[in-house]
Structure formats: structure tokens, C-alpha cells
Short mmCIF file of C-alpha atoms in Angstrom, two decimals:
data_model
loop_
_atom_site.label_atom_id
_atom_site.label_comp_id
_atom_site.label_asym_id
_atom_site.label_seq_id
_atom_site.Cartn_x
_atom_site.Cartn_y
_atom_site.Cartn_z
CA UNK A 233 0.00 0.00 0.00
CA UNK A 234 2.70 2.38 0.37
CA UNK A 235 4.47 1.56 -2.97
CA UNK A 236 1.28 2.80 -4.42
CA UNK A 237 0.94 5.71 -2.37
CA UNK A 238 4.67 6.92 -3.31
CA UNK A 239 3.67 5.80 -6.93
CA UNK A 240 0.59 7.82 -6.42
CA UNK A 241 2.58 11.31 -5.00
CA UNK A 242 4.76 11.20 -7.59
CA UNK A 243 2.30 11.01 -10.46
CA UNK A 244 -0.09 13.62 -9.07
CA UNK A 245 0.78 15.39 -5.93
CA UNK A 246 5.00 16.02 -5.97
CA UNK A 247 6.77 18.90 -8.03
CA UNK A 248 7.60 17.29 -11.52
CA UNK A 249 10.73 19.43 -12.47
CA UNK A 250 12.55 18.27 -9.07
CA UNK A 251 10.90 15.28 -8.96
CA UNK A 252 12.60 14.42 -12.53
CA UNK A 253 16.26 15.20 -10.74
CA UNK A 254 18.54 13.21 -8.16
CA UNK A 255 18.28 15.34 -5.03
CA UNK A 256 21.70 17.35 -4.38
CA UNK A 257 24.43 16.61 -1.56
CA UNK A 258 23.35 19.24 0.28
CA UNK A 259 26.05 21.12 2.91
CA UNK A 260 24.26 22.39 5.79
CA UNK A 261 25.68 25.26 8.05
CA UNK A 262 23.29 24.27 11.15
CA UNK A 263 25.55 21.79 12.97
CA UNK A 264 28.74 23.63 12.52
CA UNK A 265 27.74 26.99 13.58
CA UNK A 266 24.53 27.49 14.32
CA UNK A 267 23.57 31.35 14.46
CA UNK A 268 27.29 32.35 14.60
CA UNK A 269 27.10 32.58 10.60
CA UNK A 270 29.57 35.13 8.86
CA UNK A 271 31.22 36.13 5.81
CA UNK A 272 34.42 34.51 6.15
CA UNK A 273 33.51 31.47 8.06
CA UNK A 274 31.24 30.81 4.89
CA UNK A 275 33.68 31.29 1.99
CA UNK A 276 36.08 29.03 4.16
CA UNK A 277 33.81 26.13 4.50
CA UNK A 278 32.27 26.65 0.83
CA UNK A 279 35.38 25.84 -0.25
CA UNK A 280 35.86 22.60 1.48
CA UNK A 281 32.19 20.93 1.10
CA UNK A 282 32.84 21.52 -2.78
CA UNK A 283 36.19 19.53 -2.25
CA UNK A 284 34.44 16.99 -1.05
CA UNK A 285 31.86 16.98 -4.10
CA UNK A 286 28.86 19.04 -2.64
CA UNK A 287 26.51 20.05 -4.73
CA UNK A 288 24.29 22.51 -2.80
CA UNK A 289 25.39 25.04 -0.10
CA UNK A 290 23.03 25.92 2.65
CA UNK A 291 23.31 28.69 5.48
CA UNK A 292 20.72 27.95 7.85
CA UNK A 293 19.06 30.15 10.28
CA UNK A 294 21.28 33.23 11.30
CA UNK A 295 21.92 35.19 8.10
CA UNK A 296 18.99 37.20 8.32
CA UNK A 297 18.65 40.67 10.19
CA UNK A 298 15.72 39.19 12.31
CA UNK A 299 12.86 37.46 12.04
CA UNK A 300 10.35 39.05 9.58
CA UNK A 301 13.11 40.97 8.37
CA UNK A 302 14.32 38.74 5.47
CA UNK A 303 17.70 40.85 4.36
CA UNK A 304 21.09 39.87 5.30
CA UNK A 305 22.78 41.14 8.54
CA UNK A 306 25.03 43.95 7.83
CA UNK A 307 27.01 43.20 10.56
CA UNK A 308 27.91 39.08 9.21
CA UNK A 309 27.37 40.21 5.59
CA UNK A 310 28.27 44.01 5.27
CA UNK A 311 28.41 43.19 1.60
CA UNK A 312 24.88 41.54 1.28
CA UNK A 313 24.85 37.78 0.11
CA UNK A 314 25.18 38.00 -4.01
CA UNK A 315 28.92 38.40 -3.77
CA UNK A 316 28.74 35.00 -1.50
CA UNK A 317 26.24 33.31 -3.97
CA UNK A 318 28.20 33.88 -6.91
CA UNK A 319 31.37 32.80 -5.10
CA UNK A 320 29.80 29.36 -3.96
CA UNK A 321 28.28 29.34 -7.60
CA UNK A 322 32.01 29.53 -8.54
CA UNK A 323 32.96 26.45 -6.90
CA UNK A 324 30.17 24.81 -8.55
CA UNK A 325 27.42 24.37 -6.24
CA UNK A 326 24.08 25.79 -5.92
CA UNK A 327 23.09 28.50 -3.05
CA UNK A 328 20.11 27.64 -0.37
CA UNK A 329 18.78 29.76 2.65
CA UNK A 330 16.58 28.83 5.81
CA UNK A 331 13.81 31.32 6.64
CA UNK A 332 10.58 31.32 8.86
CA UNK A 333 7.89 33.68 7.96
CA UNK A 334 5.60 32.64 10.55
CA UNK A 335 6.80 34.61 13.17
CA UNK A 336 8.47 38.09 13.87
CA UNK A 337 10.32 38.87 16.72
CA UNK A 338 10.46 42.09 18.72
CA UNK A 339 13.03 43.65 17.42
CA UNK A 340 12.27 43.76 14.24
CA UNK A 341 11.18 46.74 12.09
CA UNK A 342 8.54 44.48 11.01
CA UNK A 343 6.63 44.25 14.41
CA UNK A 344 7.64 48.25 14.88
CA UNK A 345 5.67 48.75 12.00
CA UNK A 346 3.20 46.30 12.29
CA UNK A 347 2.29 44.77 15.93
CA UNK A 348 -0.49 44.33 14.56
CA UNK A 349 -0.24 41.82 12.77
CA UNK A 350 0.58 39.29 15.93
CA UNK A 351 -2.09 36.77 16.22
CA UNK A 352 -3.65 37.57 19.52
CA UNK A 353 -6.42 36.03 21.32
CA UNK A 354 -8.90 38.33 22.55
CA UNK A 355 -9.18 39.36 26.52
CA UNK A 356 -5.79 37.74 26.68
CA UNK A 357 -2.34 38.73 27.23
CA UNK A 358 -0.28 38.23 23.91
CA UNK A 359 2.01 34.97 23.72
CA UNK A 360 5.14 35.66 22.59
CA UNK A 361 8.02 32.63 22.59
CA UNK A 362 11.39 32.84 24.02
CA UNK A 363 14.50 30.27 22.26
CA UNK A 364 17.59 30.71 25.17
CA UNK A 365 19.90 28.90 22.05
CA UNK A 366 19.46 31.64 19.69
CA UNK A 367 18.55 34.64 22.22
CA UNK A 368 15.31 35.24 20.56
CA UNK A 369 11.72 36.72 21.47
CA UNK A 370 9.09 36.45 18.88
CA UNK A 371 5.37 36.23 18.26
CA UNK A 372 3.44 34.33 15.57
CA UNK A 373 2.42 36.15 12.78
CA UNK A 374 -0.87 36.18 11.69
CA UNK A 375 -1.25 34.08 8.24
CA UNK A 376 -5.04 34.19 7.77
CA UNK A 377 -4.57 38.13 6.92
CA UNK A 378 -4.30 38.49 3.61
CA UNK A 379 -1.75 41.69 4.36
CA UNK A 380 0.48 39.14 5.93
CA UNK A 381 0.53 36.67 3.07
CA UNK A 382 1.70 39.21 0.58
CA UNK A 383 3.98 40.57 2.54
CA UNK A 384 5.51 37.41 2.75
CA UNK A 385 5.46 36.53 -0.67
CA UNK A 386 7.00 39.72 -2.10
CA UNK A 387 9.75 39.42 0.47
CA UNK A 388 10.78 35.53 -0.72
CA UNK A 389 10.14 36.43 -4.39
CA UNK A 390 12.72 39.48 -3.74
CA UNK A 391 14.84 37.05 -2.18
CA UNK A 392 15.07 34.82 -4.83
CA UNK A 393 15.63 37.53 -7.47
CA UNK A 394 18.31 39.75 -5.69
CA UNK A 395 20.16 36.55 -4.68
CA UNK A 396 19.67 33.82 -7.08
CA UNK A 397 19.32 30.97 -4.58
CA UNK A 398 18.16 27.68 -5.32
CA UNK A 399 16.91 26.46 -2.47
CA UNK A 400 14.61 27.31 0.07
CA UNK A 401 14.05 25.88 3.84
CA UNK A 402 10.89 26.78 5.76
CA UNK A 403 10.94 26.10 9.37
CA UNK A 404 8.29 26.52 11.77
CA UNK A 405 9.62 26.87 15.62
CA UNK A 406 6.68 28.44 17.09
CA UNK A 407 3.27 26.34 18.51
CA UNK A 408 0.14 27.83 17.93
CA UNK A 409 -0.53 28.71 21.39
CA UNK A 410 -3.48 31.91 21.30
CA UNK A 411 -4.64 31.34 18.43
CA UNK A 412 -7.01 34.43 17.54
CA UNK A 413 -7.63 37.85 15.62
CA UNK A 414 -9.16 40.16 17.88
CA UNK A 415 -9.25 42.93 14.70
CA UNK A 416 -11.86 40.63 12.80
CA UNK A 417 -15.41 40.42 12.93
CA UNK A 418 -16.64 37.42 15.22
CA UNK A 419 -17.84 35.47 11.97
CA UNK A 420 -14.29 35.63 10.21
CA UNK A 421 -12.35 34.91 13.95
CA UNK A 422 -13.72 31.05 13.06
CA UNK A 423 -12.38 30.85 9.70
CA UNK A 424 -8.43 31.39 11.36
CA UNK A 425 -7.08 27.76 10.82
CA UNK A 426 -8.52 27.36 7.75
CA UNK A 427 -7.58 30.86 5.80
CA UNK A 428 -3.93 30.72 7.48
CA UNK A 429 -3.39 27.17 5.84
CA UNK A 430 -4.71 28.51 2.84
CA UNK A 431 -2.24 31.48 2.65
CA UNK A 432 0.71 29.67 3.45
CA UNK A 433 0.16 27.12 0.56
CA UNK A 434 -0.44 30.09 -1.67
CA UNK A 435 2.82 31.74 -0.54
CA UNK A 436 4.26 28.32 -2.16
CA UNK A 437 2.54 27.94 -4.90
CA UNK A 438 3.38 31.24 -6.31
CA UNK A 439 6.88 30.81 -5.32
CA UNK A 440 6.83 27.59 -7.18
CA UNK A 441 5.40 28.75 -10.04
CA UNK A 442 7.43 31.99 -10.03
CA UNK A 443 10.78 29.50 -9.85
CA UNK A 444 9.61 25.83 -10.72
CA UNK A 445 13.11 24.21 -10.23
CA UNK A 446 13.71 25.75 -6.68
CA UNK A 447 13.37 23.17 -4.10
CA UNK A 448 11.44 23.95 -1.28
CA UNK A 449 12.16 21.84 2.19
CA UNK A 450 9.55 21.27 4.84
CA UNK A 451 10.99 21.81 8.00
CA UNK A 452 8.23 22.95 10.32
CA UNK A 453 10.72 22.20 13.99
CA UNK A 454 11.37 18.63 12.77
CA UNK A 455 8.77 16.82 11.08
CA UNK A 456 5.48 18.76 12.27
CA UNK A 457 4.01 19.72 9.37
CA UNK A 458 4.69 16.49 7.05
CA UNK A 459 1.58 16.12 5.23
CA UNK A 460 0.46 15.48 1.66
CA UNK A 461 -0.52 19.19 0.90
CA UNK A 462 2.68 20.68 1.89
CA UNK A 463 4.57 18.13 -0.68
CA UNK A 464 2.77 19.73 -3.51
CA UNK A 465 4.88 22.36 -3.01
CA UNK A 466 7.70 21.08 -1.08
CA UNK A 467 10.45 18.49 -2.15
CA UNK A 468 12.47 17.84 1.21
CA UNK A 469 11.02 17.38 4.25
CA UNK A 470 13.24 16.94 7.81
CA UNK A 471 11.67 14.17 9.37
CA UNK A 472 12.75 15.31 12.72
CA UNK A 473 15.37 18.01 14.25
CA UNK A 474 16.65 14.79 16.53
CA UNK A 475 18.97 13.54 13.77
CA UNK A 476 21.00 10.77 15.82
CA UNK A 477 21.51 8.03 13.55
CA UNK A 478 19.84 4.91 15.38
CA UNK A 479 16.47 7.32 15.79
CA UNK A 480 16.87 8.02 12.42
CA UNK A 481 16.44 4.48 11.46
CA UNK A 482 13.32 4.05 13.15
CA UNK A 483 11.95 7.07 12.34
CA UNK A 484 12.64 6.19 8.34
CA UNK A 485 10.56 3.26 8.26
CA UNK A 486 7.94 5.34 9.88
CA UNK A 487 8.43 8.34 7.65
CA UNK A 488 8.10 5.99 4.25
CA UNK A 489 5.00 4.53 5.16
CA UNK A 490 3.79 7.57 3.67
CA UNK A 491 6.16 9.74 1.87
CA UNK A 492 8.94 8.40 -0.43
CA UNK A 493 12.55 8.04 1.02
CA UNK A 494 13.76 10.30 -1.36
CA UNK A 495 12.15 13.48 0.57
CA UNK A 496 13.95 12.16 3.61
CA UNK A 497 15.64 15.06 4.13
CA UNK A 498 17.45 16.95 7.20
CA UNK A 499 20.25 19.51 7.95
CA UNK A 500 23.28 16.94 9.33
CA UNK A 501 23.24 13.40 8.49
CA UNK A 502 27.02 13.71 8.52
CA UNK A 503 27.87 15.34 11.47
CA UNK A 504 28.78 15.92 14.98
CA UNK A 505 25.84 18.06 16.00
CA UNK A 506 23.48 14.93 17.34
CA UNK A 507 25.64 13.98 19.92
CA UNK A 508 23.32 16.32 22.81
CA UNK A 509 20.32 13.59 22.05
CA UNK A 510 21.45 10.61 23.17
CA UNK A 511 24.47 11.45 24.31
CA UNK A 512 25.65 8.84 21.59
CA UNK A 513 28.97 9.02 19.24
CA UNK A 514 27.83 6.90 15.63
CA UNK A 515 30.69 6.91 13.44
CA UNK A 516 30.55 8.67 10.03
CA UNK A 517 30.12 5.31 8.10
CA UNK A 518 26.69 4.71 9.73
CA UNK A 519 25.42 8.22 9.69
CA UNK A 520 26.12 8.07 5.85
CA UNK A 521 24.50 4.74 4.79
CA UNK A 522 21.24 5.96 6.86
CA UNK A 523 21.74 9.41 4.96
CA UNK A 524 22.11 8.02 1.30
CA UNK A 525 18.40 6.14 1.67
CA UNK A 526 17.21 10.10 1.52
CA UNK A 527 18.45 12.97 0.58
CA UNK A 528 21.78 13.40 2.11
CA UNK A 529 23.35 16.76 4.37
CA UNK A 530 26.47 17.03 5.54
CA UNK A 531 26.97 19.35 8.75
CA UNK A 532 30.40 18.23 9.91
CA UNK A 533 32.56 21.61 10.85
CA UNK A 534 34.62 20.88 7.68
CA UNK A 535 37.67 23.17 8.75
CA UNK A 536 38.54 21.14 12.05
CA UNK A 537 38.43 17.57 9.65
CA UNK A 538 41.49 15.76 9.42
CA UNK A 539 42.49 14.98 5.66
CA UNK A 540 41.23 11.33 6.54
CA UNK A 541 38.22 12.49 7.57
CA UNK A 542 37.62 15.30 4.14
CA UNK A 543 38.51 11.66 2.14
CA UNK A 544 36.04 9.77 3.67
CA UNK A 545 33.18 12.24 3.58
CA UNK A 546 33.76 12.51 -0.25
CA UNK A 547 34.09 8.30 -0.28
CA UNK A 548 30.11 8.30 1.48
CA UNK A 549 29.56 11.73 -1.34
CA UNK A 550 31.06 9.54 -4.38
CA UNK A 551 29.07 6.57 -3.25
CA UNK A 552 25.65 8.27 -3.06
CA UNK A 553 26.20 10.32 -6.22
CA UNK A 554 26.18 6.51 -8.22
CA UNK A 555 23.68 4.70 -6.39
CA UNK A 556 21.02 7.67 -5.40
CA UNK A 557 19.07 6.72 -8.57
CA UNK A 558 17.72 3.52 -6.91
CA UNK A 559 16.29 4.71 -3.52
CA UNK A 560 15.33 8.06 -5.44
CA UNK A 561 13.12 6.83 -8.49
CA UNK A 562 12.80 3.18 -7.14
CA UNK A 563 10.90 1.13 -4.98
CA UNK A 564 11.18 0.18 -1.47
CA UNK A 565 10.67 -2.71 0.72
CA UNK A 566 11.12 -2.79 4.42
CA UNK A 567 12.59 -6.08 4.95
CA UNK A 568 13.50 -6.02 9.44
CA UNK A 569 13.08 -3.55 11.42
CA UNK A 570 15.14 -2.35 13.44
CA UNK A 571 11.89 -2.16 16.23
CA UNK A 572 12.13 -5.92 16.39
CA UNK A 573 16.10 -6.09 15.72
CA UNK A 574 19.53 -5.35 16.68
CA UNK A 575 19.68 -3.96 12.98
CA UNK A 576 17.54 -3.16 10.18
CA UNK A 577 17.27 -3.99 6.52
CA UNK A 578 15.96 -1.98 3.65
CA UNK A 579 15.99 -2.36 -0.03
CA UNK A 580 15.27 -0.25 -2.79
CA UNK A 581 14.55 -1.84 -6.33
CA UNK A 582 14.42 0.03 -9.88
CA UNK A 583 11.22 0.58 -11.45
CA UNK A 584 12.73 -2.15 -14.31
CA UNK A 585 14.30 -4.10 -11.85
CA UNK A 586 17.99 -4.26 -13.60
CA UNK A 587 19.34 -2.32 -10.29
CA UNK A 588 18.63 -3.13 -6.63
CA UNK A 589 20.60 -1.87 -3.22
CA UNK A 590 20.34 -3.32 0.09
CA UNK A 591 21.19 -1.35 3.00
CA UNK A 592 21.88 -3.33 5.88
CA UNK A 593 22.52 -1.42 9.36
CA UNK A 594 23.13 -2.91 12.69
CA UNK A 595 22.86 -1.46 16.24
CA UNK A 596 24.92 -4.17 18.15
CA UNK A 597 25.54 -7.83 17.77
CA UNK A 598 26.24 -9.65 20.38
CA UNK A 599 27.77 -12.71 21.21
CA UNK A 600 29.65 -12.47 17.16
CA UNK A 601 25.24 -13.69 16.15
CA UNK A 602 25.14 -14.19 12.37
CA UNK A 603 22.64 -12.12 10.77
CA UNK A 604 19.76 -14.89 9.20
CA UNK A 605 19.71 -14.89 5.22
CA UNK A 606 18.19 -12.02 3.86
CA UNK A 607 15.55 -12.54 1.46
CA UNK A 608 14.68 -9.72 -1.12
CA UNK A 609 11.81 -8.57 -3.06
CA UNK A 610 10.78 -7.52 -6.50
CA UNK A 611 13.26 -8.35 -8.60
CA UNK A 612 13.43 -10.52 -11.72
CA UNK A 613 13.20 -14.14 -10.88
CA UNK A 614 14.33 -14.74 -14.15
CA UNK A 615 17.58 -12.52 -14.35
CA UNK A 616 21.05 -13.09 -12.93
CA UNK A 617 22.39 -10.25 -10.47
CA UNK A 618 25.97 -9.35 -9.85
CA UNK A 619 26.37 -8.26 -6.88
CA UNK A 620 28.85 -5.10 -5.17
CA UNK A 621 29.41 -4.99 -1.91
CA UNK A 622 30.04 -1.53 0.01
CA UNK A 623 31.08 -1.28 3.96
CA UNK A 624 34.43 -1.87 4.79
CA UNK A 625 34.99 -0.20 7.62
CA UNK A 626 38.05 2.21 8.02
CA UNK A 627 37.04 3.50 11.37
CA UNK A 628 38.48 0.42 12.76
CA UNK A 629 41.48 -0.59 10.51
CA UNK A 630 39.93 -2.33 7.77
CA UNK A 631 38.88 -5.46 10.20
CA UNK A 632 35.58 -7.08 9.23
CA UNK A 633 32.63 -9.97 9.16
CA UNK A 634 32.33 -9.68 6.01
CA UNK A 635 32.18 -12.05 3.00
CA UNK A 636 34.61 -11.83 0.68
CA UNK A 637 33.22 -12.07 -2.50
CA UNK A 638 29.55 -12.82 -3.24
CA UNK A 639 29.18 -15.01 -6.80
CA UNK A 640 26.10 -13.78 -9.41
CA UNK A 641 22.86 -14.64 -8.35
CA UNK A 642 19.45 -15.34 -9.81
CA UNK A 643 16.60 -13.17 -8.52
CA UNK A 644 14.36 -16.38 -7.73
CA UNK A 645 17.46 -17.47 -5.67
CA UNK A 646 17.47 -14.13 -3.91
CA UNK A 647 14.12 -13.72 -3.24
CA UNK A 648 13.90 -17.35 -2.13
CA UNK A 649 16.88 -18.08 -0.12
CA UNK A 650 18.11 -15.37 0.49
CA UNK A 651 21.65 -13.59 0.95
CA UNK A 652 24.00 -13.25 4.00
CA UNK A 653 25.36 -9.92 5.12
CA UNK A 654 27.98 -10.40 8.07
CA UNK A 655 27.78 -7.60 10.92
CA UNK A 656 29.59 -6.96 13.27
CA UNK A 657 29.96 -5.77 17.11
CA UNK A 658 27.97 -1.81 16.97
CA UNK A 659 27.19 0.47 14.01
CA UNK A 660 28.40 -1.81 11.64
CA UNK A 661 26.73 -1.39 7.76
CA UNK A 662 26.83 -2.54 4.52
CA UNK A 663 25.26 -1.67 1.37
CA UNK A 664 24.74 -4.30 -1.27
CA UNK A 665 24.30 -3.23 -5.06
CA UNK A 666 22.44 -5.44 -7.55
CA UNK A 667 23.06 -5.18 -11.49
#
């Protein structure tokens, strides 16, 4: 059923020009610096994530004067961002840039000119929302005001023109908490959820339409706004702002029930930045393989890598840049879960079923236990599969379970009895290709 709702989106409800493209490697500035975002720290880490074969550069939250202000900060960017674009363009990647038009905070020249437009209940004190990680006080905008709306949408359609990004990221940090519009008439107060929806998705459909091979993530704090409307529009979506690797992998075969792994999306699948949730260290092998089912980010603080560590980020880069056609336009079976498992198995098989991949990633084995025979789906019974093996591990000095070399096999024989992938001790992960 959820083969033919992904076969469904992408015939009638996804955008066709990106869905007709591999999604980029994306660099993401979140997990390296946060807010602290300037001139120089950008151009210095451009350079590196296009050594190591990025395709899109993204500077998250930070580069903008304030919320509801969307112009750069003088202060980080006293020469705007086109001089920054054009020098990322340079090293031939594409330019991206978070924003959230949903709320305004108090120092702003929007809310001087416009309190306004706050959504406030009325006969109560106004809600505003506090974030002690990026020292800022804002207050939900009102969406259902038409005002609002266009105000929005001339600012992002200005922001696309003066800057000539690529790539847009909408996030969403702020819960509707009072939601009202004390300035409307009692009748139009009950229409609020529904005419705020409606704006927002014609913010983005104007935008799309205005720029139809921009892609558009759904952030929305995480995953909270990851429904079928919002993909009409939107190409990404970040499952979840908890990006440690073994959530990740449960929260996956959740996420593809409904939407196809290739809008599995996120700001650092590479990176050091999920440590805080689990207080958990997962090599960079593991965060990659989870990363290459979806849309992979890199967020690792590129100018503190070792040269070992640059080479292996563009091994994981090089590796998803020849496979990302099968979990991107193919389909996908959930074959163990890693609910019921100490690892979890998905594969991904080409619409003619000449290409397959199986991504096999454990938590911990114990005790050296052999991982059973692995039986696949939907291929050819009838056609003979080489088979490529990826996931030596050079984290720990080339040792490993696996098998050596794995001799052509029939699809009948792999869908019947099955193959054995060898894990070993924690994160281990391999990644088997079928031609």
C-alpha cells in the first residue's frame, strides 16, 4: 500500500521538475555553527564541502537581520549575500537559505511597524516565545490576513531575485498557542485555521510557479508539518530536528510509510551536531548509509576535519552520487526492522528491476550472532544479479565480518533463499548493489 501511495505522489501530488532530478548533496551550516554565521567562516567552509563533491550550499538560520526581516545582517554580511552566492556558484554548487515567515520577533522593524499583525487572542495577554539557544523573542504572525501573506510573498520572491538561490528551507519553531484575531469580525475569527493554511500554501505555490526548479524543504521544527498538501509544493522534508543516527532508522521506516525516502531530508546526516540527544557518538560510516536512503546533508565543521576524515566524507559523497538513482526513483521494501532487531534492513529496487541496493545497518551484535539470510523482493526471478558490496569499515582498521566475495545470483534465488550480510559488534553497515 505504500508503494502505491509513493507511486501515487509522484504522479499527481510532488513537483515534476525536481521530482525528474537526483536530489543534491546538500552542505548544511546548522551543525557547525549554528547562528554564529559570517562572511568569512562561509567562503572558508564553501570551499571545502565543494572539495568533497557538494553540490548545494546551505546557510541555515542566522543570516537574516531578524525574524520578519528577510535581508542579510550587515554586521555578518556588510556586503549583502550576491557576492557570496556567486562565489559558492564559482565552486560549482548551488546557493540555499533557511527562513521562517511565521513569526516576527520584537526587534524587528517588522513588528515596529506592524504589531499588529501578531495573532492575539482576545481578553488575553499576547504569547510571545522565548529560544535561550538563539537569544530570541518572537510572536506568531498572523497568516489568515491576507496583508500578511503578501507581505511574505514579495519578500521571498525578492529574495530569490536579488540573490539567485536555489533552495529554500521553511521552518516553523513556534506552537500555535493563542490562536485568535481580535481585529476581525466574530464570523471571520472562526475561519483562522482554515484561511492561514490557505495562505501559506499560496505563498508556495506562487513561489513555485514563479521559480519551478527551486526546491522547497519542509521543516516545520522537525517533522510537524509532514503532510500530503505541503509536498505539492515542497520536495524535502526533515523528518525530525533529533537527527541521531539509530532514531533516524526508526523514524525512516515510519516516515516511508507515507512519503517516499527520497524526501527524507534533514540539515546533518554527517555530522557531529546529534551527539546532545542521546548522548551517543555513531561513526561517520553509519550516519552516511542511513543518509544516502534520503536525501543526504552534511553538517560536519569541515575546517577542524582531518584529511582522513575530508577523504572519507567525499568516499560516502562519491558513493551516493552513483547509487542515489535507486532509492530516489525506485521502490522500497522494508525487509527487518530495526523495532524488532539489533539492525535493520531496507531495499530499494528500480522501477525495471535491472538495479537493486540493500542497505543493511546494525545497532549491536552480540555474542559475534550471524545475521539470518536475507531474502529480497521484486526483482526478476528470471535474471542473474551481480552483486557489489560496500562497507568496509576504516574506522576500525579495515577489520571485518564480512564475506569476501559474493558469486552472481538469480533473482528467484534471492528472493527465495536469500543472501547473507555479516555484521559486526555496533554500528556496523553494509550496502549491497544489484546489477
Amino acid at each position: 500500500m505504500s508503494r502505491i501511495m509513493h507511486s501515487s505522489q509522484r504522479m499527481h501530488i510532488l513537483p515534476a521538475e525536481i521530482l525528474a532530478k537526483p536530489m543534491p548533496v546538500i552542505f548544511n551550516s546548522w551543525a557547525s555553527m549554528g547562528v554564529n554565521v559570517s562572511e568569512h567562516k562561509i567562503i572558508d567552509i564553501a570551499e571545502l564541502a565543494a572539495e568533497t563533491g557538494a553540490e548545494l550550499f546551505v546557510i541555515d538560520d542566522g543570516w537574516q537581520t531578524a525574524l520578519g526581516d528577510w535581508t542579510p545582517d550587515k554586521t555578518k554580511f556588510p556586503d549583502g549575500l550576491k557576492s557570496i552566492v556567486e562565489k559558492v556558484k564559482a565552486l560549482g554548487m548551488n546557493f540555499g537559505l533557511w527562513v521562517e515567515i511565521e513569526s516576527f520577533e520584537f526587534k524587528s522593524a517588522l513588528y515596529r511597524k506592524h504589531p499588529d499583525w501578531a495573532m492575539t487572542f482576545p481578553g488575553r495577554e499576547n504569547h510571545c516565545h522565548h529560544r535561550d539557544d538563539v537569544d530570541r523573542t518572537s510572536m506568531l504572525l498572523n497568516f489568515a490576513r491576507e496583508d500578511v501573506a503578501e507581505y511574505m510573498y514579495q519578500s521571498l520572491y525578492s529574495l530569490f531575485v536579488e540573490t539567485g538561490i536555489s533552495y529554500l528551507k521553511l521552518d516553523m519553531n513556534y506552537y500555535f498557542s493563542t490562536p485568535g484575531w481580535d481585529a476581525a469580525p466574530d464570523e471571520m475569527r472562526q475561519t483562522i485555521w482554515v484561511k492561514y493554511v490557505r495562505n501559506l500554501h499560496n505563498v508556495f505555490a506562487r513561489l513555485r510557479k514563479d521559480f519551478p526548479h527551486a526546491i522547497f524543504e519542509n521543516c516545520a521544527a522537525g517533522g510537524g508539518r509532514a503532510d500530503l498538501a505541503m509536498s505539492h509544493y515542497f520536495s524535502r522534508i526533515n523528518r525530525s530536528d533529533n537527527q541521531d543516527t539509530l532514531d533516524i532508522l526508526k523514524m525512516h521506516e515510519g516516515f516511508t510509510w507515507l512519503h517516499p525516502s527520497r524526501l527524507a531530508g534533514g540539515a546533518c546526516h554527517i555530522s557531529d551536531a546529534v551527539y546532545g540527544i542521546n548522548l551517543r557518538k555513531i561513526p561517520m560510516k553509519f550516519q552516511a548509509y542511513t543518509g544516502l536512503m534520503g536525501s543526504l546533508a552534511i553538517g560536519k565543521n569541515l575546517p577542524e576535519c582531518t584529511a582522513e576524515e575530508l577523504a572519507e566524507i567525499s568516499s560516502y559523497v562519491s558513493l551516493y552520487k552513483k547509487i542515489r538513482h535507486i532509492p530516489q526513483f525506485g521502490e522500497l521494501y522494508r525487509l527487518a526492522s530495526h523495532y524488532d532487531r539489533p539492525y535493520a534492513a531496507f531495499e530499494f529496487v528500480s522501477m525495471d528491476k535491472k538495479e537493486a541496493l540493500l542497505f543493511v545497518l546494525g545497532h549491536s551484535i552480540q555474542f559475534a550472532d550471524k545475521v539470518p539470510a536475507i531474502k529480497l523482493q521484486g526483482l526478476d526471478p528470471d535474471a542473474v544479479y551481480e552483486i557489489e558490496y560496500h562497507g568496509n569499515n576504516p574506522q576500525n582498521g579495515g577489520y571485518t565480518a564480512s564475506i569476501s566475495e559474493y558469486q552472481p545470483m538469480s533473482g528467484r534465488g534471492l528472493m527465495t533463499l536469500g543472501i547473507r550480510v555479516e555484521l559486526l559488534g555496533d554500528y556496523d553497515a553494509r550496502i549491497l548493489h544489484f546489477k
